[in-house]
Amino acid sequence: MLLLLHRAVVPGLRQACRLKSTPSRFCIQACSTDDSFQPQHPSLTFSGGNSSTRGWRVMGTLLGLGAVLAYHDHRCRAAQEPPHIYTREEVRSHSSPETGIWVTLGSEVFDVTEFVDLHPGGQSKLMLAAGGPLEPFWALYAVHNQPHVREILAQYKIGELSPEDKEPSTLKTSDPYADDPVRHPALKINSQRPFNAEPPLELLTENYITPNPIFFTRNHLPVPNLDPDTYHLYVVGPPGGQSLSLSLDDLYQFPKHEVTVTLQCAGNRRSEMTQFKEVSGLGWNAGAISTARWAGARLCDVLAQAGHQLSETEAHVCFEGLDSDPTGTAYGASIPLARAMDPEAEVLLAYEMNGQPLPRDHGFPVRVVVPGVVGARHVKWLGKVSVEPEESYSHWQRRDYKGFSPSVDWDTVDFDSAPSIQELPVQSAITQPKDGETIESGEVTVKGYAWSGGGRAVVRVDVSLDGGLTWQVAELDGEEQRPRKAWAWRLWQLQAPVPPGKTELNIVCKAVDDSYNVQPDTVAPIWNLRGVLSNAWHRVHVHIAP
């Protein structure tokens, strides 16, 4: 989709770059965009997910000076003649390819007919706004409220709304994020709408169990507000079997199972990949990981009651959330049936988190918890479970959360060629001291976390104070891990003397799991265009007080 946009825009850029810049410079102030409506959370595209988010940033770079010149040239030319005036009724009559597709933003009217096929979120998403205002949809995907998006839109402006007909009656009541829950102020926000945030590293490893208010939050869409009294989970039965519609009380009747599990986002530490080379996705630091004690019904018990059994052929358990975009498309993901049906895998339909009902941000009233597997498969606000011969057709299963060779770019990527991420590689990070901190001479205390996917236990964490020239073994804290069922992280620390005469330390950590997998030393060989699976040695540079 970005490729289509690239092919459409680049020829225009070539023409724009031939424009004389002097008139544009003089017109910048006089021809600035109409600020009569500055939505707090708009977006040109209506598709969720990180690919679209980073895609616009990439296109912003592509547009560059050429787009700015073209944009201001357009506005200056438009300012030289009175704008055409349209009523909302006229705009509404242009809502199909046959009539042309018009939209409004604030008081401005745009003919986006030619852009529909190029829309990175797909034609159907843009067609939702056909003949009407963009604001309700821009509110849903706020990450695209950036100057280069407005510059693209400005090229399609055809006039203004009649002064008597400017305000959409539903503008103040259509914000899909208006009912989002209140969040802890300590969280470091990576995006506000949808809400994505991580705890500060200095708090992350203060406790083995992450407190609910600072557990990292990864949302793809607005948080649904579900009534526990009317909630039902639909479990599709096998052919010839009987499907289940389970209330919360029904789920409580299954044997309650508890397990301590670490969840890690596939994009954890993506910001380090970005420092090496631009990637697509939210700029997570090392805090997109947290640990909780989860409780609920085992998925294998629920599937068995619905009549499901292990299959001799490949099969997948597909999960569908109750969060959705304007098209009604819900977040979805899947795991292999063999994992779901294995009691030892301890997959949960969880309704408690650290002894309390799930917080809304973390899936209330029911979510999936898949120990040892990437957070993207732990579907929240669970509404439907089914067993299918193929993995979920969700965008987030088929077209996201996959790793690729460093040589693959957006022109050559083939999502069908790569498996969906399930188990994550071995990981560790330093949480104390902070990068750039000044520490006292004498002794330094280094703390952090380590975790590996698939139930593989962390057996060792090595720490270097000199950038990897020499190493010391850290002490592992936290719960002992069971073989093949090490679902939770190990916290670790090292107390070591500061080498005399040093004015700074380059602290490095790397973890080793019980399969002797070890972290790579640099980002370069594991870089990928989505910025996932980032697990190179974690590095912190500190100064030593004189």
Coordinates of C-alpha atoms in Angstrom, one line a residue:
M1 CA 0.0 0.0 0.0
L2 CA 2.9 2.4 0.8
L3 CA 4.3 1.4 -2.6
L4 CA 1.1 2.6 -4.3
L5 CA 1.4 5.9 -2.5
H6 CA 5.1 6.2 -3.4
R7 CA 4.3 5.6 -7.1
A8 CA 1.6 8.2 -7.0
V9 CA 3.5 10.8 -5.1
V10 CA 7.0 10.7 -6.5
P11 CA 6.0 11.9 -10.0
G12 CA 4.3 14.8 -8.4
L13 CA 7.4 15.5 -6.4
R14 CA 9.5 15.7 -9.5
Q15 CA 7.2 18.3 -10.8
A16 CA 7.0 20.1 -7.5
C17 CA 10.8 20.3 -7.3
R18 CA 10.8 22.2 -10.5
L19 CA 8.7 24.9 -9.0
K20 CA 10.4 28.2 -8.1
S21 CA 10.8 28.4 -4.4
T22 CA 10.8 32.2 -4.0
P23 CA 7.0 32.8 -4.4
S24 CA 6.4 29.9 -2.0
R25 CA 8.6 31.5 0.6
F26 CA 6.6 34.7 0.3
C27 CA 3.3 32.9 0.5
I28 CA 4.0 30.7 3.6
Q29 CA 2.5 33.1 6.1
A30 CA -0.3 34.3 3.9
C31 CA -1.3 30.9 2.7
S32 CA -1.1 28.9 5.9
T33 CA -3.6 26.1 6.4
D34 CA -7.0 26.8 7.8
D35 CA -6.8 26.4 11.6
S36 CA -10.5 27.0 12.2
F37 CA -10.6 23.3 13.2
Q38 CA -7.5 21.8 14.7
P39 CA -8.6 18.3 15.9
Q40 CA -6.6 17.1 18.8
H41 CA -6.4 13.6 17.4
P42 CA -6.8 13.4 13.7
S43 CA -5.4 11.0 11.0
L44 CA -5.7 10.7 7.3
T45 CA -5.7 7.0 7.3
F46 CA -8.2 5.0 9.2
S47 CA -6.4 1.7 9.5
G48 CA -4.8 0.7 12.8
G49 CA -1.5 -0.9 13.6
N50 CA 2.0 0.2 13.5
S51 CA 2.7 -0.5 9.8
S52 CA 0.3 2.4 8.8
T53 CA 1.8 4.6 11.6
R54 CA 5.4 4.3 10.5
G55 CA 4.3 4.2 6.9
W56 CA 3.2 7.8 7.1
R57 CA 6.5 8.8 8.7
V58 CA 8.4 7.1 5.9
M59 CA 6.2 9.0 3.4
G60 CA 6.9 12.2 5.2
T61 CA 10.6 11.7 4.5
L62 CA 9.8 10.9 0.8
L63 CA 7.7 14.0 0.4
G64 CA 10.4 16.3 1.7
L65 CA 10.9 19.8 0.4
G66 CA 9.0 19.0 -2.9
A67 CA 5.7 18.5 -1.0
V68 CA 6.2 21.6 1.0
L69 CA 6.7 23.7 -2.1
A70 CA 3.8 22.0 -3.9
Y71 CA 1.6 22.5 -0.9
H72 CA 2.4 26.2 -0.5
D73 CA 2.2 26.8 -4.3
H74 CA -1.3 25.2 -4.2
R75 CA -2.4 27.4 -1.3
C76 CA -1.0 30.5 -2.8
R77 CA -2.8 29.8 -6.1
A78 CA -6.0 29.1 -4.2
A79 CA -5.7 32.3 -2.3
Q80 CA -5.6 34.4 -5.5
E81 CA -9.2 33.6 -6.2
P82 CA -12.4 33.3 -4.0
P83 CA -13.0 29.7 -3.0
H84 CA -16.0 27.8 -4.2
I85 CA -18.7 27.5 -1.6
Y86 CA -20.5 24.2 -1.0
T87 CA -23.3 23.0 1.3
R88 CA -23.1 19.8 3.3
E89 CA -25.9 18.5 1.1
E90 CA -23.7 19.0 -2.0
V91 CA -20.9 17.2 -0.3
R92 CA -23.1 14.3 0.8
S93 CA -24.1 13.8 -2.9
H94 CA -20.5 13.0 -3.8
S95 CA -20.1 9.7 -2.0
S96 CA -19.3 7.2 -4.8
P97 CA -16.8 6.7 -7.6
E98 CA -19.6 7.6 -10.1
T99 CA -20.3 11.0 -8.4
G100 CA -16.8 11.7 -7.1
I101 CA -15.8 11.3 -3.5
W102 CA -15.7 14.4 -1.4
V103 CA -14.9 14.9 2.3
T104 CA -14.6 17.8 4.6
L105 CA -12.2 18.8 7.4
G106 CA -13.3 21.8 9.4
S107 CA -14.6 24.3 6.9
E108 CA -12.7 22.9 3.9
V109 CA -14.0 20.6 1.1
F110 CA -11.8 18.1 -0.6
D111 CA -12.3 15.9 -3.7
V112 CA -10.3 12.8 -2.9
T113 CA -11.6 10.6 -5.7
E114 CA -8.1 10.1 -7.2
F115 CA -6.6 9.3 -3.8
V116 CA -9.0 6.5 -2.8
D117 CA -7.1 3.8 -4.6
L118 CA -3.9 5.0 -3.1
H119 CA -5.0 5.2 0.5
P120 CA -2.6 3.1 2.6
G121 CA -5.4 1.9 4.9
G122 CA -7.4 0.5 2.0
Q123 CA -10.2 1.9 -0.1
S124 CA -12.9 0.7 2.3
K125 CA -11.5 2.7 5.2
L126 CA -11.5 6.0 3.3
M127 CA -14.9 5.3 1.8
L128 CA -16.4 5.4 5.3
A129 CA -16.0 9.2 5.2
A130 CA -17.2 9.6 1.7
G131 CA -19.6 12.6 1.5
G132 CA -19.0 13.6 5.1
P133 CA -16.5 14.9 7.6
L134 CA -13.1 13.3 8.3
E135 CA -13.1 14.3 12.0
P136 CA -14.7 11.2 13.4
F137 CA -12.2 9.0 11.7
W138 CA -9.2 11.2 12.2
A139 CA -10.0 11.0 15.9
L140 CA -9.7 7.2 15.7
Y141 CA -6.1 7.1 14.4
A142 CA -4.5 10.2 15.7
V143 CA -0.9 9.3 14.8
H144 CA -1.5 10.7 11.3
N145 CA -2.1 14.2 12.4
Q146 CA 1.1 15.4 10.9
P147 CA 2.0 18.3 8.6
H148 CA 2.9 16.1 5.6
V149 CA -0.6 14.4 5.8
R150 CA -2.3 17.8 5.7
E151 CA 0.0 18.7 2.8
I152 CA -1.2 15.7 0.8
L153 CA -4.8 16.5 1.7
A154 CA -4.4 20.1 0.7
Q155 CA -3.7 19.1 -2.9
Y156 CA -7.3 17.9 -3.2
K157 CA -9.0 21.0 -1.8
I158 CA -11.8 22.3 -4.1
G159 CA -13.5 24.8 -1.8
E160 CA -15.1 25.8 1.5
L161 CA -18.3 24.9 3.3
S162 CA -21.0 27.5 3.4
P163 CA -20.6 29.7 6.6
E164 CA -24.0 28.6 7.7
D165 CA -23.2 24.9 7.2
K166 CA -19.7 24.3 8.8
E167 CA -20.3 22.5 12.1
P168 CA -21.0 18.8 12.0
S169 CA -23.7 18.1 14.6
T170 CA -22.0 15.0 15.9
L171 CA -18.4 16.4 16.1
K172 CA -18.2 16.5 19.9
T173 CA -19.9 13.2 20.5
S174 CA -18.1 10.9 18.0
D175 CA -14.8 10.6 19.8
P176 CA -14.2 6.9 20.1
Y177 CA -11.5 7.4 22.7
A178 CA -13.7 9.6 25.0
D179 CA -14.4 6.7 27.3
D180 CA -10.8 5.4 27.6
P181 CA -9.8 4.6 31.2
V182 CA -7.6 6.9 33.3
R183 CA -3.9 5.9 33.2
H184 CA -1.0 6.1 35.7
P185 CA 1.0 9.3 35.2
A186 CA 4.3 7.5 35.5
L187 CA 3.7 5.6 32.2
K188 CA 5.8 6.9 29.3
I189 CA 3.4 7.3 26.4
N190 CA 4.4 6.3 22.9
S191 CA 1.0 7.1 21.4
Q192 CA -2.1 8.6 23.0
R193 CA -4.8 7.3 20.6
P194 CA -4.7 4.4 20.6
F195 CA -3.0 4.3 24.0
N196 CA 0.4 2.7 24.1
A197 CA 2.8 3.2 27.0
E198 CA 5.5 1.6 29.0
P199 CA 6.7 2.0 32.6
P200 CA 9.9 3.9 33.3
L201 CA 12.8 1.4 33.6
E202 CA 13.7 2.5 37.0
L203 CA 10.3 1.3 38.2
L204 CA 10.0 -1.8 36.0
T205 CA 12.2 -4.1 38.1
E206 CA 11.4 -2.7 41.5
N207 CA 9.1 -5.7 42.0
Y208 CA 9.1 -9.2 40.5
I209 CA 5.4 -8.8 39.8
T210 CA 4.6 -5.6 37.9
P211 CA 1.9 -3.6 39.6
N212 CA -1.3 -3.3 37.4
P213 CA -1.2 0.5 37.0
I214 CA 2.3 0.5 35.4
F215 CA 2.0 -2.7 33.4
F216 CA 2.9 -1.8 29.9
T217 CA -0.1 -1.1 27.6
R218 CA -0.4 -2.1 24.0
N219 CA -3.7 -1.1 22.4
H220 CA -4.5 -1.2 18.7
L221 CA -7.9 0.4 18.9
P222 CA -10.2 2.2 21.4
V223 CA -10.8 0.4 24.7
P224 CA -14.3 -1.1 24.8
N225 CA -16.3 -0.6 27.9
L226 CA -18.0 -4.0 28.5
D227 CA -20.7 -4.8 31.0
P228 CA -19.6 -8.0 32.9
D229 CA -23.2 -8.8 33.6
T230 CA -24.1 -9.1 29.9
Y231 CA -20.7 -10.3 28.7
H232 CA -20.6 -13.6 26.8
L233 CA -17.7 -15.5 25.1
Y234 CA -18.7 -17.4 22.0
V235 CA -16.8 -20.6 21.5
V236 CA -17.4 -22.2 18.1
G237 CA -17.9 -26.0 18.3
P238 CA -16.5 -28.6 15.9
P239 CA -18.5 -29.8 12.9
G240 CA -21.4 -31.7 14.4
G241 CA -20.7 -30.4 17.8
Q242 CA -22.3 -27.7 19.9
S243 CA -21.1 -24.1 20.2
L244 CA -20.9 -22.5 23.6
S245 CA -22.0 -19.0 24.8
L246 CA -20.2 -18.5 28.1
S247 CA -21.0 -15.8 30.6
L248 CA -18.4 -14.8 33.3
D249 CA -20.2 -17.0 35.8
D250 CA -20.0 -19.9 33.3
L251 CA -16.2 -19.4 33.1
Y252 CA -15.9 -19.3 36.9
Q253 CA -17.3 -22.9 36.9
F254 CA -14.2 -24.2 35.2
P255 CA -11.3 -25.1 37.5
K256 CA -9.4 -21.9 38.3
H257 CA -5.8 -22.0 37.2
E258 CA -3.1 -19.5 38.1
V259 CA 0.3 -18.9 36.5
T260 CA 2.9 -16.1 36.5
V261 CA 3.6 -15.0 33.0
T262 CA 5.8 -12.3 31.4
L263 CA 4.2 -10.5 28.4
Q264 CA 6.6 -8.8 25.9
C265 CA 5.6 -6.8 22.9
A266 CA 7.2 -7.8 19.6
G267 CA 8.4 -4.2 19.3
N268 CA 10.2 -4.0 22.7
R269 CA 13.5 -2.1 22.2
R270 CA 12.5 -1.1 18.7
S271 CA 14.0 2.4 19.3
E272 CA 17.5 0.8 19.2
M273 CA 16.8 -0.5 15.8
T274 CA 15.6 2.9 14.7
Q275 CA 18.9 4.4 15.8
F276 CA 20.7 2.1 13.4
K277 CA 18.2 2.5 10.5
E278 CA 14.6 3.7 10.2
V279 CA 11.9 1.1 10.9
S280 CA 8.1 1.1 11.0
G281 CA 6.3 1.0 14.3
L282 CA 6.0 2.7 17.7
G283 CA 9.2 3.8 19.3
W284 CA 9.3 1.4 22.3
N285 CA 12.3 1.5 24.6
A286 CA 13.1 -1.4 26.8
G287 CA 9.9 -1.2 28.9
A288 CA 7.4 -3.0 26.6
I289 CA 7.5 -6.0 28.9
S290 CA 5.9 -6.8 32.3
T291 CA 5.0 -9.7 34.5
A292 CA 1.8 -10.5 36.3
R293 CA 0.1 -13.4 38.1
W294 CA -2.9 -14.4 35.9
A295 CA -5.9 -16.5 36.8
G296 CA -8.7 -17.9 34.8
A297 CA -10.0 -21.0 33.0
R298 CA -7.6 -23.1 31.0
L299 CA -8.3 -22.9 27.3
C300 CA -7.9 -26.6 26.9
D301 CA -10.7 -27.2 29.4
V302 CA -13.1 -24.8 27.5
L303 CA -12.2 -26.3 24.1
A304 CA -12.7 -29.8 25.4
Q305 CA -16.2 -28.9 26.7
A306 CA -17.1 -27.6 23.2
G307 CA -16.1 -30.9 21.8
H308 CA -12.7 -30.1 20.3
Q309 CA -9.8 -32.6 20.2
L310 CA -6.3 -32.6 18.9
S311 CA -6.2 -32.9 15.1
E312 CA -3.9 -35.0 13.1
T313 CA -3.6 -32.2 10.6
E314 CA -2.5 -28.7 11.3
A315 CA -5.1 -26.5 13.0
H316 CA -5.1 -23.2 14.7
V317 CA -7.2 -21.6 17.5
C318 CA -8.3 -18.1 16.4
F319 CA -9.2 -15.4 18.8
E320 CA -11.3 -12.3 18.1
G321 CA -11.5 -9.3 20.4
L322 CA -14.4 -7.0 21.0
D323 CA -12.3 -3.9 20.1
S324 CA -12.9 -2.9 16.5
D325 CA -12.3 -0.2 13.9
P326 CA -15.1 1.8 12.1
T327 CA -15.6 -1.0 9.6
G328 CA -16.3 -3.4 12.4
T329 CA -13.0 -5.2 11.9
A330 CA -11.9 -6.6 15.3
Y331 CA -8.4 -7.3 16.5
G332 CA -7.6 -10.9 16.0
A333 CA -4.7 -13.4 16.3
S334 CA -4.2 -17.2 16.6
I335 CA -2.0 -19.9 18.1
P336 CA -1.5 -23.5 17.0
L337 CA -4.2 -25.9 18.3
A338 CA -1.5 -28.2 19.7
R339 CA -0.4 -25.5 22.1
A340 CA -3.9 -24.5 23.0
M341 CA -4.9 -28.1 23.9
D342 CA -1.8 -28.9 25.9
P343 CA -2.5 -28.6 29.7
E344 CA 1.2 -28.2 30.2
A345 CA 1.2 -25.1 28.0
E346 CA -1.2 -23.4 30.6
V347 CA -3.0 -21.2 28.1
L348 CA -5.6 -19.2 30.0
L349 CA -8.9 -17.4 29.4
A350 CA -7.9 -15.0 32.1
Y351 CA -10.2 -12.9 34.2
E352 CA -7.9 -11.9 37.0
M353 CA -4.6 -10.0 37.0
N354 CA -2.6 -10.0 40.2
G355 CA -5.6 -11.0 42.3
Q356 CA -7.9 -8.4 40.8
P357 CA -10.4 -8.3 37.9
L358 CA -8.5 -7.4 34.7
P359 CA -8.1 -3.7 34.3
R360 CA -9.9 -2.3 31.2
D361 CA -6.6 -1.6 29.5
H362 CA -5.6 -5.2 29.9
G363 CA -8.7 -6.9 28.6
F364 CA -11.6 -6.7 31.1
P365 CA -13.5 -8.9 31.5
V366 CA -11.6 -11.8 29.7
R367 CA -8.4 -12.0 27.7
V368 CA -6.2 -14.7 26.4
V369 CA -2.8 -15.4 28.1
V370 CA -0.4 -17.6 26.2
P371 CA 2.7 -18.3 28.3
G372 CA 6.0 -18.0 26.4
V373 CA 4.4 -16.4 23.3
V374 CA 4.6 -12.8 22.0
G375 CA 2.1 -10.4 23.4
A376 CA 0.3 -9.9 20.1
R377 CA -1.3 -13.3 20.5
H378 CA -2.7 -12.5 24.0
V379 CA -6.0 -11.1 22.6
K380 CA -7.8 -8.8 25.0
W381 CA -11.6 -8.2 25.4
L382 CA -12.1 -11.7 24.1
G383 CA -15.3 -12.2 22.2
K384 CA -14.9 -15.3 20.0
V385 CA -12.8 -18.5 19.9
S386 CA -12.8 -20.9 17.0
V387 CA -10.7 -23.7 15.6
E388 CA -9.7 -23.3 12.0
P389 CA -7.5 -25.2 9.5
E390 CA -5.5 -22.0 8.9
E391 CA -4.2 -19.3 11.2
S392 CA -6.2 -16.1 11.7
Y393 CA -6.8 -13.9 8.7
S394 CA -6.5 -10.9 10.9
H395 CA -4.1 -8.1 9.6
W396 CA -2.1 -8.5 12.8
Q397 CA -1.5 -12.2 12.2
R398 CA -1.0 -12.2 8.4
R399 CA 0.5 -8.7 7.6
D400 CA 2.2 -7.7 10.8
Y401 CA 4.4 -9.1 13.6
K402 CA 6.8 -10.9 11.3
G403 CA 10.5 -10.8 11.0
F404 CA 12.5 -10.4 7.8
S405 CA 16.1 -10.2 6.5
P406 CA 17.9 -6.9 6.9
S407 CA 18.0 -6.8 3.1
V408 CA 14.2 -6.7 2.8
D409 CA 12.6 -3.3 2.3
W410 CA 9.0 -2.0 1.7
D411 CA 9.5 -2.5 -2.0
T412 CA 10.4 -6.2 -1.7
V413 CA 8.7 -7.4 1.4
D414 CA 6.5 -10.5 1.0
F415 CA 4.5 -11.1 4.2
D416 CA 3.4 -14.5 3.0
S417 CA 7.0 -15.7 3.0
A418 CA 7.6 -15.3 6.7
P419 CA 5.9 -17.2 9.7
S420 CA 4.0 -15.2 12.2
I421 CA 5.9 -14.6 15.4
Q422 CA 5.0 -16.9 18.2
E423 CA 7.9 -17.6 20.7
L424 CA 10.3 -14.7 21.2
P425 CA 14.1 -15.0 21.4
V426 CA 16.2 -14.6 24.5
Q427 CA 16.1 -11.1 25.9
S428 CA 17.7 -8.9 28.6
A429 CA 18.0 -5.3 29.5
I430 CA 19.5 -3.0 32.1
T431 CA 17.1 -1.0 34.2
Q432 CA 19.7 0.5 36.6
P433 CA 21.7 2.7 36.2
K434 CA 20.0 4.9 33.6
D435 CA 21.7 5.7 30.4
G436 CA 23.6 9.0 30.8
E437 CA 23.5 8.9 34.6
T438 CA 26.4 10.1 36.7
I439 CA 27.3 7.5 39.4
E440 CA 29.6 7.7 42.4
S441 CA 33.0 6.1 42.3
G442 CA 33.7 3.0 44.4
E443 CA 31.0 0.5 43.6
V444 CA 28.2 0.3 41.0
T445 CA 25.0 -1.7 41.2
V446 CA 23.6 -2.9 37.9
K447 CA 20.0 -4.3 37.7
G448 CA 17.8 -5.6 35.0
Y449 CA 15.5 -8.3 33.6
A450 CA 16.0 -11.4 31.4
W451 CA 13.5 -13.6 29.7
S452 CA 13.2 -16.1 26.9
G453 CA 10.3 -17.3 24.9
G454 CA 8.8 -20.8 24.7
G455 CA 9.3 -21.6 28.4
R456 CA 13.1 -21.6 28.0
A457 CA 14.7 -20.7 31.4
V458 CA 17.3 -18.0 31.7
V459 CA 20.4 -19.8 33.1
R460 CA 22.9 -16.9 33.1
V461 CA 23.2 -13.1 32.6
D462 CA 26.6 -11.7 31.8
V463 CA 27.5 -8.1 32.5
S464 CA 30.4 -6.0 31.2
L465 CA 31.5 -2.7 32.5
D466 CA 33.9 -2.0 29.6
G467 CA 31.7 -2.5 26.5
G468 CA 32.1 -6.2 26.2
L469 CA 35.9 -6.7 26.7
T470 CA 35.5 -8.4 30.0
W471 CA 32.5 -10.0 31.7
Q472 CA 31.1 -10.8 35.2
V473 CA 28.1 -13.1 36.0
A474 CA 25.1 -11.4 37.6
E475 CA 23.1 -12.9 40.4
L476 CA 19.6 -14.1 39.4
D477 CA 16.7 -13.1 41.6
G478 CA 13.0 -14.0 41.5
E479 CA 11.1 -17.3 41.3
E480 CA 12.9 -20.5 40.3
Q481 CA 11.9 -21.6 36.9
R482 CA 10.6 -25.0 35.9
P483 CA 12.1 -26.8 32.9
R484 CA 10.3 -26.0 29.7
K485 CA 7.8 -23.9 31.7
A486 CA 9.8 -20.8 32.5
W487 CA 7.0 -18.5 31.6
A488 CA 8.3 -15.5 33.7
W489 CA 11.4 -13.4 33.6
R490 CA 14.4 -13.5 36.0
L491 CA 15.4 -10.3 37.6
W492 CA 19.2 -9.9 38.1
Q493 CA 21.8 -7.7 39.6
L494 CA 25.5 -7.2 39.8
Q495 CA 27.5 -5.3 42.4
A496 CA 31.0 -4.6 41.2
P497 CA 33.8 -2.2 42.0
V498 CA 34.3 0.7 39.6
P499 CA 37.7 0.3 38.0
P500 CA 40.1 3.0 39.4
G501 CA 40.8 5.9 37.2
K502 CA 37.7 5.5 35.0
T503 CA 35.6 8.6 34.2
E504 CA 32.9 6.6 32.4
L505 CA 31.5 3.1 32.0
N506 CA 30.0 1.3 29.0
I507 CA 27.8 -1.2 30.7
V508 CA 26.5 -4.2 28.6
C509 CA 24.3 -7.2 29.4
K510 CA 23.5 -10.4 27.6
A511 CA 21.4 -13.4 28.7
V512 CA 21.7 -17.1 28.0
D513 CA 18.8 -19.5 28.1
D514 CA 18.7 -23.3 28.8
S515 CA 19.1 -24.1 25.1
Y516 CA 22.2 -21.9 25.1
N517 CA 20.7 -19.3 22.9
V518 CA 22.4 -16.0 23.5
Q519 CA 21.8 -12.4 22.4
P520 CA 23.6 -11.0 19.4
D521 CA 26.1 -8.3 20.1
T522 CA 24.7 -5.7 17.7
V523 CA 21.5 -4.6 16.0
A524 CA 22.8 -4.7 12.4
P525 CA 22.4 -8.4 11.6
I526 CA 18.9 -8.6 13.1
W527 CA 17.6 -5.3 11.8
N528 CA 14.2 -5.6 10.0
L529 CA 11.8 -3.2 8.5
R530 CA 9.2 -3.7 11.2
G531 CA 11.7 -3.3 14.1
V532 CA 10.5 -6.5 15.8
L533 CA 12.6 -9.1 17.7
S534 CA 15.1 -6.5 18.9
N535 CA 17.4 -8.4 21.4
A536 CA 20.9 -7.2 20.8
W537 CA 23.2 -6.6 23.8
H538 CA 21.6 -3.9 25.9
R539 CA 24.0 -1.0 26.5
V540 CA 24.1 1.9 29.0
H541 CA 26.7 4.6 29.1
V542 CA 27.3 6.3 32.5
H543 CA 29.6 8.9 33.9
I544 CA 31.6 8.6 37.1
A545 CA 31.6 11.5 39.5
P546 CA 35.1 12.9 40.1

